[in-house]
Amino acid sequence: MRRGISVGIAPLKVAIFFFFAAAACRWTSFSLYAQTVAAEALLEMAEEGLSEETAQNFIAEVEYLTRHPADLNGATRETLERLGVLSVFQTESLLEYIKDYGPILSWNEVGVVDGITADAVALLQQFFTLGKPAGTQRGTMELRSRCRYSQLHRGIGQYNRVSFSEGGLTGGALLESDAGEMPLMDFKSMYLAYSDGKGTFLLGDYSACFGQGLSLWSGFSLTSVSSPSSVMKRGRGIMPYRSCCESNYFRGVAASRKMGCVAVSLIFSAAPVDAAVKDGKYTSLATDGLHRTVTEKLKKGAMREYLGAADVTFSRNRLKAGVTLAAYGYNRGNGRKVQEYNRYQMYDGLWGNASFNLLWSVGHLRTFAEVALDMGLRTAALAGVVWSPSYGFEVSVTGRHYPYNYIASHAGAWSRSSAVANQSGLLCACQIRPNENLAVNLSSEMVHFPYSRFRVSGPSDAVWSSAAIQWEKGLWRWSVRDNFKWQSQDGSQRHSLKGMVGVKGAWCGLSCRMSSSVVKLPERELQCGFALGLDAETKFCGGRMSVKGGVTYYNTPDYDTRVYIYEPDLPGVFLANCHYGKGLAPRLVAEYRPSKNRRYMAKVSRADALSAESPIAAAVQVDFSF
C-alpha cells in the first residue's frame, strides 16, 4: 500500500531558490550548491505529516519565480535572500561588488565575485537577468491543462490554469477537481493584480505573508531545515494566490503602497470555509478540499471567514521593521467539542493578533525577531541569528516560545505542530563547504510541549536532528542524509536514512535512491523498513523527446516503519510516495516538446505490480505559452 502527495510545480529547478534545492526533483547538471533538494525538504516534512496544503502552496509560490526573473543588478538584499539562491556571504559579496564596480555587464563577470562559483552562476542565470527582464514590454499568456485518472478513486481529476501579464497588469484563473468529484470543476480561483513598481492592487484570491509569521502568514510554512538560513522568513507581503489548495487563502481585495522607506499594506477578505455545521454552529473544519460524498459536499463553503488586516513596514539600508494587525471571525458560532488538546486552539466571535517584527543585517550577520499578542494578551516570541563569515561556512541559532493558550489562526511561524502554540524550542543548524563539490549540513532541535497535544496527554519533549553530505563533480553526484527523532511521551526513536547516487550525460541519465526507516517503540523489537528506487532517462529527436522509466521496491513490516521516496512525475508535478507493506511500483513518463511554447506529457504507473488488485494511475498534461 502507499499514500502519495502529488502537487504541481513548474520546472523544478525553481525550488532551488527557497531551500537550496537540487537535481533530485529533475535531472540537471547544476552544482552541489543546489543539492539540499526541495524534494528532500518536502520528504522530511512528509515524515512529520506534511499536508497537501503546505506542499501545494510551497510549489505554487516557487513556480511563479521561474517565469518572472528579477534584475540581478537591481536586486536588493531582501530579494536575494528571499529567493534563497545565495548564502548570506554570497549575498554580501555580490552587493559589495556592484556597489564598488557598478552594474555587472556579463555572466562571466558574475563568476569573479568572491564566493560565486561557476555552478552558482549557472543557477543565477535561470532566475535573474542582467538588466530589464526579457518580455516585460510585451504581453504573455500561459495555459496548463492536466487530467489524471485514478483507478483507486474511480474517477478523473482535472487541473486547468490560465495566466497572463501585460505591462503591470497580471491575472489568472484556475479550475480544478479531484478524482471522483462532481462537477468536474469543483474549485474555482481567480485574481487580477496591477503593480507600478511602488504599489500593488489585487482583486480576487491572494495570500499575505508578513514578518516571521506569528500573526499573519497564509503561504507555505516549512518544518524542515534545508540550510541554516531557511528558518529565517522573508515576508513577501501580498501576492496572487496560484495554488489549487482549497484552504489557507484570502478572497477579497488587497493593496500595498511604498512611500519612501515605508510600505503600507491593507487587506480585506471574505473567504469561504469548508465546515460541518449543526444548529447554526460549526462543529469541525475541513481543509482537504475533497467533495466526493454527500457529507463532504455539505461541508463545502458552509460558512465564511471575514478578515481585515494592516501592515506597516519600514525598510532602510540594513534595517527592516514592521507592525502587523489582524482581526478575523467566522459568520457562525463555535460548536466544536472542547478537549484538553484543543482547548486553546479555537475561538468564538471576533479574534485577532498584533505583532512587531525586526530584521537587521550587519555585514555577514542577520538578526531577526518577532513578538506578537493575541486578544487575550498572551505573548508569543521568536528570535534568531544567521552568520556566514565565508563561502564555506554558515550557521544559525533560533529560539521560540509560544504559550499553550496563544491563539493565532493565520500564523505560519516556524513550528513543530499544526498550531503556533504550546511549545518552546531551540534550533541550531550549520552548513560547511570545504569546496564547491562537497557540502555538509547539520541541524539539531530540542522542543518542549508544556501542554497536551493531539493524541499526547500532558507535557512532552522531542528532539529532531539531521546530518547530510552531498557531493557532485562532473557527471556524478551522490548524497546521504540521516534524520533522527526522539519523543518523550512514548520513548520512541526513529531514524530515517536516505541516499542517492546518479550519473547524468547529455542524452541519458541514471539515478538510484534508497530510503529506510528504523523505529524503536517501547516494549517492541527494533523494526526496519526500506524502499529502493531506480530511474533512467533518455532523450532523442534532438532533445525534443524524453522518456523516463523507473521502479520502486518497498518492504516494511507495518505503517510505523513507512518510508518516503521521491518518484519522478509529469513536469509540473511533485510526487512523494509513502510506502508500507511490500510491493513493486513501476512508472513510465514521456515528454514531447515540439517547440519552445508547447509541451505534451503523459505518465502511467501502478502502486504494486505484484498484486492483481493494485490500482493503476494515468495522467496527461499540456502546456502552452504565447
XYZ file of C-alpha atoms in Angstrom:
626
model
C 0.000 0.000 0.000
C 1.119 3.578 -0.449
C -0.021 7.139 0.031
C 1.255 9.942 -2.175
C 1.495 13.693 -2.142
C 1.058 14.847 -5.728
C 1.144 18.568 -6.404
C 2.041 20.914 -9.251
C 5.355 22.632 -9.728
C 6.900 24.432 -12.680
C 10.392 23.483 -13.852
C 11.519 22.032 -10.541
C 14.818 23.857 -10.748
C 12.937 26.827 -9.319
C 12.772 25.267 -5.883
C 16.488 25.952 -5.580
C 15.543 29.487 -4.686
C 13.992 28.638 -1.398
C 15.898 25.837 0.146
C 18.966 25.218 -1.968
C 17.002 22.675 -3.944
C 18.626 20.422 -6.418
C 18.505 17.924 -9.123
C 16.745 15.297 -7.079
C 13.442 16.566 -8.449
C 14.660 16.598 -12.030
C 17.890 15.634 -13.794
C 20.022 18.753 -14.192
C 23.726 19.492 -14.367
C 23.511 22.090 -11.627
C 26.017 22.288 -8.825
C 26.123 20.732 -5.437
C 25.226 24.170 -4.134
C 21.748 23.319 -5.274
C 21.644 19.887 -3.747
C 19.928 20.258 -0.435
C 16.988 19.282 -2.521
C 13.493 20.756 -2.348
C 12.315 17.184 -2.786
C 14.291 16.175 0.298
C 12.869 19.105 2.256
C 9.352 18.057 1.323
C 10.134 14.411 2.032
C 11.358 15.289 5.508
C 8.156 17.236 6.081
C 6.124 14.302 4.773
C 7.600 12.175 7.548
C 6.239 14.686 10.035
C 2.786 14.655 8.443
C 3.204 17.131 5.590
C -0.198 18.294 4.442
C -1.003 18.560 0.751
C -1.987 22.154 1.502
C 1.572 23.009 2.562
C 3.123 21.269 -0.414
C 0.791 22.906 -2.911
C 1.331 26.384 -1.506
C 5.094 25.855 -1.475
C 5.204 24.698 -5.063
C 2.784 27.264 -6.480
C 4.795 30.065 -4.938
C 8.173 28.939 -6.231
C 6.678 28.197 -9.650
C 5.867 31.854 -10.139
C 9.513 32.873 -9.742
C 10.700 30.888 -12.744
C 8.535 32.935 -15.071
C 9.296 36.323 -13.546
C 13.099 36.742 -13.379
C 14.484 39.703 -11.447
C 17.265 42.084 -12.488
C 20.389 40.957 -10.661
C 21.930 44.435 -10.781
C 18.839 45.973 -9.203
C 18.125 43.217 -6.694
C 18.063 44.271 -3.060
C 19.438 42.287 -0.148
C 15.887 41.270 0.711
C 15.198 39.986 -2.821
C 18.400 37.945 -2.995
C 17.873 36.332 0.393
C 14.157 35.795 -0.069
C 14.846 33.685 -3.119
C 17.430 31.684 -1.193
C 19.747 31.014 -4.120
C 22.640 32.698 -2.305
C 24.084 32.286 1.165
C 24.457 35.323 3.411
C 28.143 35.553 2.481
C 27.438 35.351 -1.244
C 24.694 37.955 -0.972
C 27.025 40.448 0.681
C 29.827 39.708 -1.804
C 27.530 40.373 -4.738
C 26.078 43.584 -3.293
C 29.531 44.904 -2.398
C 30.849 44.119 -5.894
C 28.008 46.007 -7.597
C 28.469 48.931 -5.201
C 32.231 49.135 -5.846
C 32.344 48.414 -9.586
C 28.886 49.315 -10.886
C 26.388 47.155 -12.795
C 27.548 43.713 -13.883
C 27.710 43.515 -17.681
C 28.080 39.777 -18.306
C 27.619 36.441 -16.602
C 31.335 35.804 -16.908
C 31.824 38.813 -14.666
C 29.462 37.337 -12.058
C 31.889 34.427 -11.759
C 34.699 36.657 -10.470
C 32.669 37.768 -7.427
C 34.086 36.258 -4.231
C 32.190 33.087 -3.291
C 30.197 32.859 -6.550
C 31.243 29.610 -8.202
C 30.722 28.679 -11.854
C 27.816 26.428 -10.945
C 26.246 29.164 -8.836
C 26.412 31.404 -11.910
C 24.520 28.756 -13.882
C 21.830 28.759 -11.216
C 21.553 32.534 -11.164
C 21.071 32.623 -14.919
C 17.897 30.595 -14.564
C 16.184 33.189 -12.385
C 17.892 36.555 -12.896
C 18.696 38.795 -15.819
C 21.405 41.418 -16.238
C 19.211 44.403 -16.952
C 15.500 44.611 -17.563
C 13.957 41.128 -17.699
C 13.119 39.961 -21.184
C 9.462 40.077 -22.139
C 8.492 42.994 -19.909
C 7.492 45.073 -22.927
C 5.026 42.573 -24.370
C 2.115 40.618 -23.038
C 2.342 36.896 -22.297
C -0.208 34.164 -21.708
C 0.280 30.653 -20.338
C -2.095 27.717 -20.343
C -1.783 24.437 -18.463
C -4.237 21.565 -18.563
C -3.797 18.287 -16.724
C -6.049 15.247 -16.489
C -5.302 12.457 -14.013
C -7.141 9.153 -13.800
C -7.073 7.158 -10.567
C -8.398 3.618 -10.520
C -8.223 3.733 -6.731
C -10.695 6.629 -6.521
C -12.599 5.550 -9.631
C -12.554 8.984 -11.136
C -10.751 11.638 -13.136
C -9.136 14.698 -11.628
C -8.698 17.824 -13.737
C -6.496 20.878 -13.433
C -6.828 23.850 -15.811
C -4.964 27.120 -15.328
C -4.562 30.245 -17.424
C -2.421 33.260 -16.551
C -1.482 36.423 -18.402
C 0.614 39.552 -17.979
C 0.585 42.823 -19.856
C 2.887 45.511 -18.511
C 1.970 45.954 -14.857
C -1.295 44.034 -15.197
C -1.409 40.324 -14.346
C -4.246 37.891 -13.917
C -5.092 34.239 -13.683
C -7.862 31.686 -13.298
C -7.839 28.123 -12.029
C -10.464 25.373 -12.441
C -9.710 22.148 -10.591
C -11.360 18.974 -9.379
C -10.121 15.898 -7.551
C -10.784 12.374 -8.749
C -14.360 11.402 -8.001
C -15.667 14.944 -7.571
C -18.664 16.261 -9.473
C -18.968 18.721 -11.116
C -15.624 18.365 -12.855
C -14.588 21.926 -11.971
C -15.146 21.775 -8.234
C -12.692 24.516 -7.200
C -12.554 27.899 -8.904
C -9.983 30.576 -8.177
C -9.255 33.888 -9.923
C -7.201 37.036 -9.406
C -6.429 40.321 -11.116
C -3.487 42.457 -9.997
C -1.844 45.693 -11.065
C 1.611 46.842 -9.975
C 3.517 50.000 -10.926
C 6.719 49.175 -9.051
C 5.757 51.188 -5.976
C 2.484 49.576 -5.137
C 0.103 46.710 -5.882
C -3.665 46.499 -6.095
C -5.140 42.993 -6.062
C -8.686 41.726 -6.528
C -9.711 38.102 -6.084
C -7.758 35.339 -4.336
C -4.435 36.148 -2.701
C -2.018 35.259 0.079
C -0.419 37.545 2.653
C 2.859 36.909 4.491
C 4.380 39.358 6.978
C 7.291 39.251 9.407
C 8.240 35.836 10.765
C 4.639 34.635 10.623
C 3.455 34.993 14.223
C 0.350 36.980 13.211
C -0.344 36.639 9.500
C 1.206 34.131 7.108
C -1.084 32.404 4.607
C 1.667 30.932 2.426
C 3.508 27.665 2.990
C 5.223 27.080 6.321
C 8.100 24.617 6.300
C 9.207 22.420 9.197
C 12.414 21.143 7.608
C 15.894 22.668 7.845
C 17.493 22.600 4.393
C 20.023 25.353 5.113
C 20.912 27.382 8.227
C 19.104 30.429 6.861
C 15.932 28.564 5.830
C 14.354 29.186 9.251
C 14.567 32.961 8.685
C 11.388 34.024 6.902
C 11.305 36.907 4.454
C 7.803 38.370 4.477
C 6.562 38.724 0.913
C 3.541 40.915 1.614
C 0.501 40.350 -0.601
C 0.739 38.051 -3.614
C -1.801 36.493 -6.021
C -2.935 33.028 -4.984
C -1.882 30.467 -7.594
C -2.292 27.192 -5.721
C -5.049 24.607 -6.191
C -5.200 24.084 -2.437
C -8.737 24.906 -1.300
C -7.850 26.415 2.072
C -5.455 28.903 3.655
C -6.042 31.727 1.181
C -7.858 35.050 1.236
C -10.600 36.214 -1.136
C -11.382 39.882 -1.481
C -9.296 42.985 -2.073
C -5.764 43.938 -1.047
C -3.484 46.895 -1.711
C 0.041 47.941 -0.824
C 1.940 51.161 -1.401
C 5.543 52.164 -0.801
C 6.194 55.760 0.211
C 9.897 56.330 0.628
C 11.144 53.973 3.334
C 7.648 52.987 4.458
C 5.363 50.403 2.871
C 1.698 50.122 3.864
C -0.491 47.091 3.120
C -4.251 46.803 3.675
C -6.364 43.702 3.097
C -9.984 42.626 3.426
C -11.170 39.075 2.890
C -14.445 37.154 2.910
C -13.248 33.667 2.028
C -15.460 30.552 2.034
C -14.610 27.867 4.581
C -15.436 24.158 4.446
C -17.063 23.111 7.714
C -19.547 20.741 9.292
C -22.429 22.874 10.578
C -25.064 21.815 13.090
C -27.774 24.030 14.569
C -26.129 27.139 13.125
C -22.706 26.384 14.636
C -19.650 24.748 13.081
C -18.505 21.535 14.726
C -15.399 20.862 12.635
C -13.290 22.432 9.888
C -12.269 20.593 6.705
C -9.047 21.520 4.885
C -8.570 18.581 2.475
C -10.699 20.154 -0.273
C -12.439 16.857 -1.068
C -16.126 16.985 -2.060
C -16.905 13.481 -3.319
C -19.511 12.154 -0.891
C -22.791 13.736 0.173
C -21.330 14.582 3.587
C -18.257 16.223 2.056
C -20.399 18.248 -0.354
C -22.481 19.594 2.530
C -19.300 20.970 4.112
C -18.249 22.907 1.012
C -18.294 26.651 1.699
C -20.702 26.124 4.591
C -19.509 29.349 6.242
C -17.293 32.367 5.645
C -14.427 33.947 7.474
C -14.135 37.722 7.406
C -10.691 39.205 7.914
C -9.246 42.709 7.939
C -5.535 43.381 8.358
C -2.941 46.104 8.017
C 0.842 46.069 7.928
C 3.305 48.964 8.076
C 6.929 48.122 7.270
C 9.952 50.411 7.475
C 12.989 49.459 5.350
C 16.210 51.387 5.111
C 19.730 50.219 4.404
C 20.231 47.165 6.621
C 17.171 47.560 8.859
C 13.661 46.292 8.310
C 10.936 46.642 10.944
C 7.191 46.144 10.725
C 3.917 46.171 12.646
C 1.069 43.832 11.676
C -2.533 43.978 12.909
C -5.160 41.376 12.014
C -8.788 40.875 13.082
C -10.951 37.966 11.923
C -14.036 35.940 12.710
C -16.463 33.360 11.290
C -20.067 34.152 10.417
C -21.133 31.146 12.511
C -20.623 30.362 16.156
C -18.171 27.789 17.510
C -19.771 24.454 18.293
C -16.632 22.294 18.441
C -16.219 19.827 21.283
C -13.674 21.137 23.764
C -10.952 18.661 24.697
C -7.670 19.049 26.533
C -5.529 19.174 23.379
C -7.691 21.740 21.529
C -8.942 23.868 24.417
C -6.823 26.815 23.312
C -6.915 26.220 19.571
C -10.349 27.702 18.947
C -12.144 30.970 19.404
C -15.641 32.398 19.086
C -16.767 35.767 17.771
C -14.115 38.315 16.825
C -10.448 37.500 17.339
C -7.124 38.960 16.281
C -3.378 39.436 16.679
C -0.817 42.224 16.726
C 2.916 41.802 16.172
C 6.200 43.657 15.768
C 8.986 42.152 13.649
C 12.609 43.136 13.066
C 15.321 42.094 10.602
C 18.782 43.651 10.962
C 21.734 42.970 8.669
C 25.264 43.714 9.866
C 27.909 42.541 7.427
C 27.605 38.784 7.181
C 25.311 38.625 10.208
C 21.496 38.541 10.157
C 19.397 39.062 13.282
C 15.638 38.510 13.125
C 12.875 38.563 15.731
C 9.140 38.942 16.184
C 6.874 39.326 19.195
C 3.078 39.010 18.985
C -0.058 39.307 21.121
C -3.497 37.770 20.763
C -6.830 39.153 22.013
C -6.208 37.523 25.393
C -2.875 39.400 25.669
C -0.879 36.154 25.510
C 2.592 36.784 24.101
C 4.453 34.661 21.556
C 8.040 35.375 20.531
C 10.665 34.140 18.092
C 14.272 35.277 17.559
C 17.339 34.055 15.742
C 20.660 34.851 14.151
C 22.370 33.680 10.938
C 26.134 34.130 10.442
C 28.123 33.390 7.293
C 31.714 34.693 7.566
C 32.872 32.862 4.418
C 31.623 30.909 1.438
C 32.449 27.652 3.193
C 30.597 28.222 6.460
C 27.124 29.274 7.608
C 25.465 28.771 10.990
C 22.164 29.764 12.593
C 20.546 29.638 16.036
C 16.808 30.180 16.519
C 14.726 30.179 19.682
C 10.964 30.440 20.139
C 8.323 30.472 22.860
C 4.649 30.024 22.019
C 2.291 29.822 25.062
C -0.106 26.885 25.123
C -3.058 29.319 25.111
C -1.799 31.608 22.315
C -4.402 31.691 19.518
C -3.383 32.826 16.030
C -5.411 31.069 13.347
C -3.463 32.637 10.486
C 0.046 32.281 11.895
C 2.713 30.412 9.943
C 5.874 30.826 12.003
C 8.388 28.010 12.481
C 6.585 25.285 14.442
C 6.729 21.567 15.121
C 2.959 21.198 15.247
C -0.051 22.340 13.261
C -0.538 25.349 15.549
C 1.828 28.154 16.509
C 1.235 27.443 20.194
C 2.126 25.143 23.093
C 5.875 24.860 22.522
C 9.283 26.282 23.305
C 12.251 25.282 21.202
C 15.867 25.872 20.261
C 17.172 25.082 16.769
C 20.826 25.075 15.690
C 21.953 24.484 12.102
C 25.293 24.545 10.313
C 26.455 24.220 6.714
C 30.106 23.550 5.786
C 31.502 23.603 2.236
C 35.146 22.502 2.130
C 34.995 23.116 -1.641
C 32.411 23.697 -4.340
C 31.910 19.946 -4.821
C 31.190 18.987 -1.225
C 28.705 20.253 1.360
C 27.844 19.081 4.867
C 24.612 20.104 6.622
C 23.954 19.548 10.325
C 20.978 20.547 12.441
C 19.535 19.776 15.853
C 16.367 20.963 17.561
C 15.041 20.498 21.084
C 11.348 21.206 21.738
C 9.266 21.231 24.921
C 5.470 20.968 24.716
C 4.105 22.104 28.113
C 0.501 21.093 27.467
C -1.473 18.209 25.963
C -1.376 17.715 22.210
C -3.382 15.630 19.779
C -3.022 12.016 20.960
C -0.460 13.103 23.593
C -1.600 13.617 27.187
C 0.324 16.042 29.360
C 3.713 17.711 28.824
C 6.239 16.148 26.458
C 9.602 16.734 24.819
C 11.078 15.901 21.438
C 14.425 16.076 19.654
C 14.979 16.330 15.907
C 18.426 16.080 14.345
C 19.748 15.745 10.825
C 23.108 15.152 9.141
C 23.607 15.282 5.383
C 26.553 15.048 2.996
C 26.253 15.976 -0.691
C 28.886 15.686 -3.363
C 28.890 16.455 -7.077
C 31.593 16.548 -9.681
C 31.310 16.290 -13.435
C 28.624 13.799 -14.401
C 28.429 12.172 -10.959
C 26.723 13.089 -7.734
C 25.681 11.405 -4.525
C 24.098 12.345 -1.215
C 23.417 10.736 2.155
C 21.066 12.063 4.835
C 20.129 10.716 8.249
C 17.186 12.155 10.189
C 16.560 11.234 13.821
C 13.549 11.889 16.045
C 13.018 11.077 19.720
C 9.758 11.652 21.646
C 9.438 11.505 25.407
C 5.734 10.597 25.611
C 6.384 7.063 24.411
C 10.167 6.899 24.334
C 10.061 6.192 20.603
C 13.098 6.653 18.383
C 13.038 6.900 14.607
C 15.923 7.024 12.149
C 15.266 7.870 8.522
C 18.255 7.225 6.279
C 18.198 8.383 2.652
C 20.763 8.037 -0.079
C 21.068 8.893 -3.759
C 23.679 8.264 -6.419
C 23.372 9.325 -10.036
C 25.147 9.973 -13.288
C 23.967 12.375 -15.974
C 25.059 12.656 -19.589
C 23.910 14.906 -22.395
C 21.305 12.413 -23.650
C 20.790 9.941 -20.831
C 20.905 9.604 -17.089
C 20.576 7.063 -14.315
C 19.791 7.527 -10.645
C 19.261 5.228 -7.689
C 17.532 6.227 -4.447
C 17.325 4.451 -1.132
C 15.116 5.290 1.823
C 15.000 3.314 5.053
C 13.253 3.667 8.388
C 14.436 2.243 11.687
C 11.919 2.523 14.528
C 12.234 1.586 18.206
C 8.974 1.621 20.151
C 8.551 0.709 23.828
C 8.069 -2.984 24.500
C 8.646 -3.795 20.830
C 11.626 -5.106 18.956
C 13.550 -2.893 16.583
C 11.594 -2.555 13.318
C 13.113 -1.753 9.907
C 11.660 -0.894 6.535
C 13.194 0.233 3.276
C 12.490 1.291 -0.303
C 14.794 1.287 -3.307
C 14.022 3.343 -6.401
C 15.745 3.154 -9.768
C 15.116 5.682 -12.563
C 16.559 6.019 -16.064
C 16.077 8.785 -18.627
C 16.919 9.141 -22.284
C 16.451 11.942 -24.801
C 16.182 11.808 -28.570
C 14.765 13.711 -31.561
C 17.250 16.467 -30.912
C 16.243 16.664 -27.255
C 12.591 17.323 -28.058
C 11.508 13.925 -26.760
C 12.380 12.334 -23.437
C 11.326 9.133 -21.726
C 11.779 8.293 -18.059
C 11.213 4.835 -16.688
C 11.552 3.655 -13.133
C 10.547 1.233 -10.442
C 10.464 1.279 -6.648
C 10.712 -1.819 -4.491
C 9.499 -1.371 -0.898
C 9.362 -3.705 2.065
C 8.225 -2.577 5.516
C 6.663 -4.619 8.374
C 3.880 -2.093 9.091
C 2.822 1.547 8.884
C 5.121 2.547 11.761
C 8.112 1.723 9.562
C 6.739 3.502 6.490
C 9.251 5.052 4.110
C 9.047 8.061 1.803
C 10.765 8.174 -1.548
C 10.659 10.667 -4.405
C 9.112 9.448 -7.652
C 9.578 11.323 -10.972
C 6.290 12.514 -12.387
C 4.988 14.882 -15.026
C 6.838 18.178 -15.413
C 4.975 20.467 -13.093
C 4.206 17.721 -10.563
C 5.982 16.667 -7.381
C 5.197 13.199 -6.080
C 6.386 11.937 -2.689
C 5.055 8.478 -2.022
C 4.620 6.925 1.390
C 5.202 3.172 1.108
C 4.332 0.470 3.621
C 3.814 -3.226 3.196
C 5.614 -4.995 0.373
C 5.452 -4.301 -3.355
C 6.965 -3.202 -6.648
C 5.781 0.136 -8.080
C 6.647 0.793 -11.768
C 6.151 4.047 -13.722
C 6.776 5.487 -17.164
C 6.856 9.196 -18.039
C 7.098 10.648 -21.556
C 7.530 14.254 -22.654
C 7.441 15.799 -26.109
C 8.309 19.431 -26.784
C 7.771 20.245 -30.484
C 8.540 23.922 -29.915
C 9.591 26.331 -27.195
C 5.983 27.244 -26.463
C 4.399 23.795 -26.474
C 4.871 20.714 -24.318
C 2.946 17.432 -24.111
C 3.401 14.919 -21.294
C 1.989 11.586 -20.171
C 2.521 9.161 -17.296
C 1.304 5.721 -16.307
C 2.077 3.992 -13.005
C 0.938 1.241 -10.708
C 1.032 1.039 -6.914
C 2.140 -2.602 -6.894
C 2.852 -4.649 -9.992
C 2.975 -7.830 -7.862
C -0.696 -7.541 -6.926
C -3.509 -8.057 -9.419
C -5.742 -5.795 -7.347
C -3.275 -2.914 -7.307
C -4.761 0.287 -8.822
C -3.412 1.887 -11.993
C -2.978 5.639 -12.368
C -2.523 7.591 -15.603
C -2.152 11.281 -16.387
C -1.677 13.604 -19.360
C -0.701 17.261 -19.383
C -0.403 20.035 -21.961
C 1.435 23.358 -21.558
C 1.146 26.321 -23.932
C 2.616 29.805 -23.785
C 2.061 32.779 -26.074
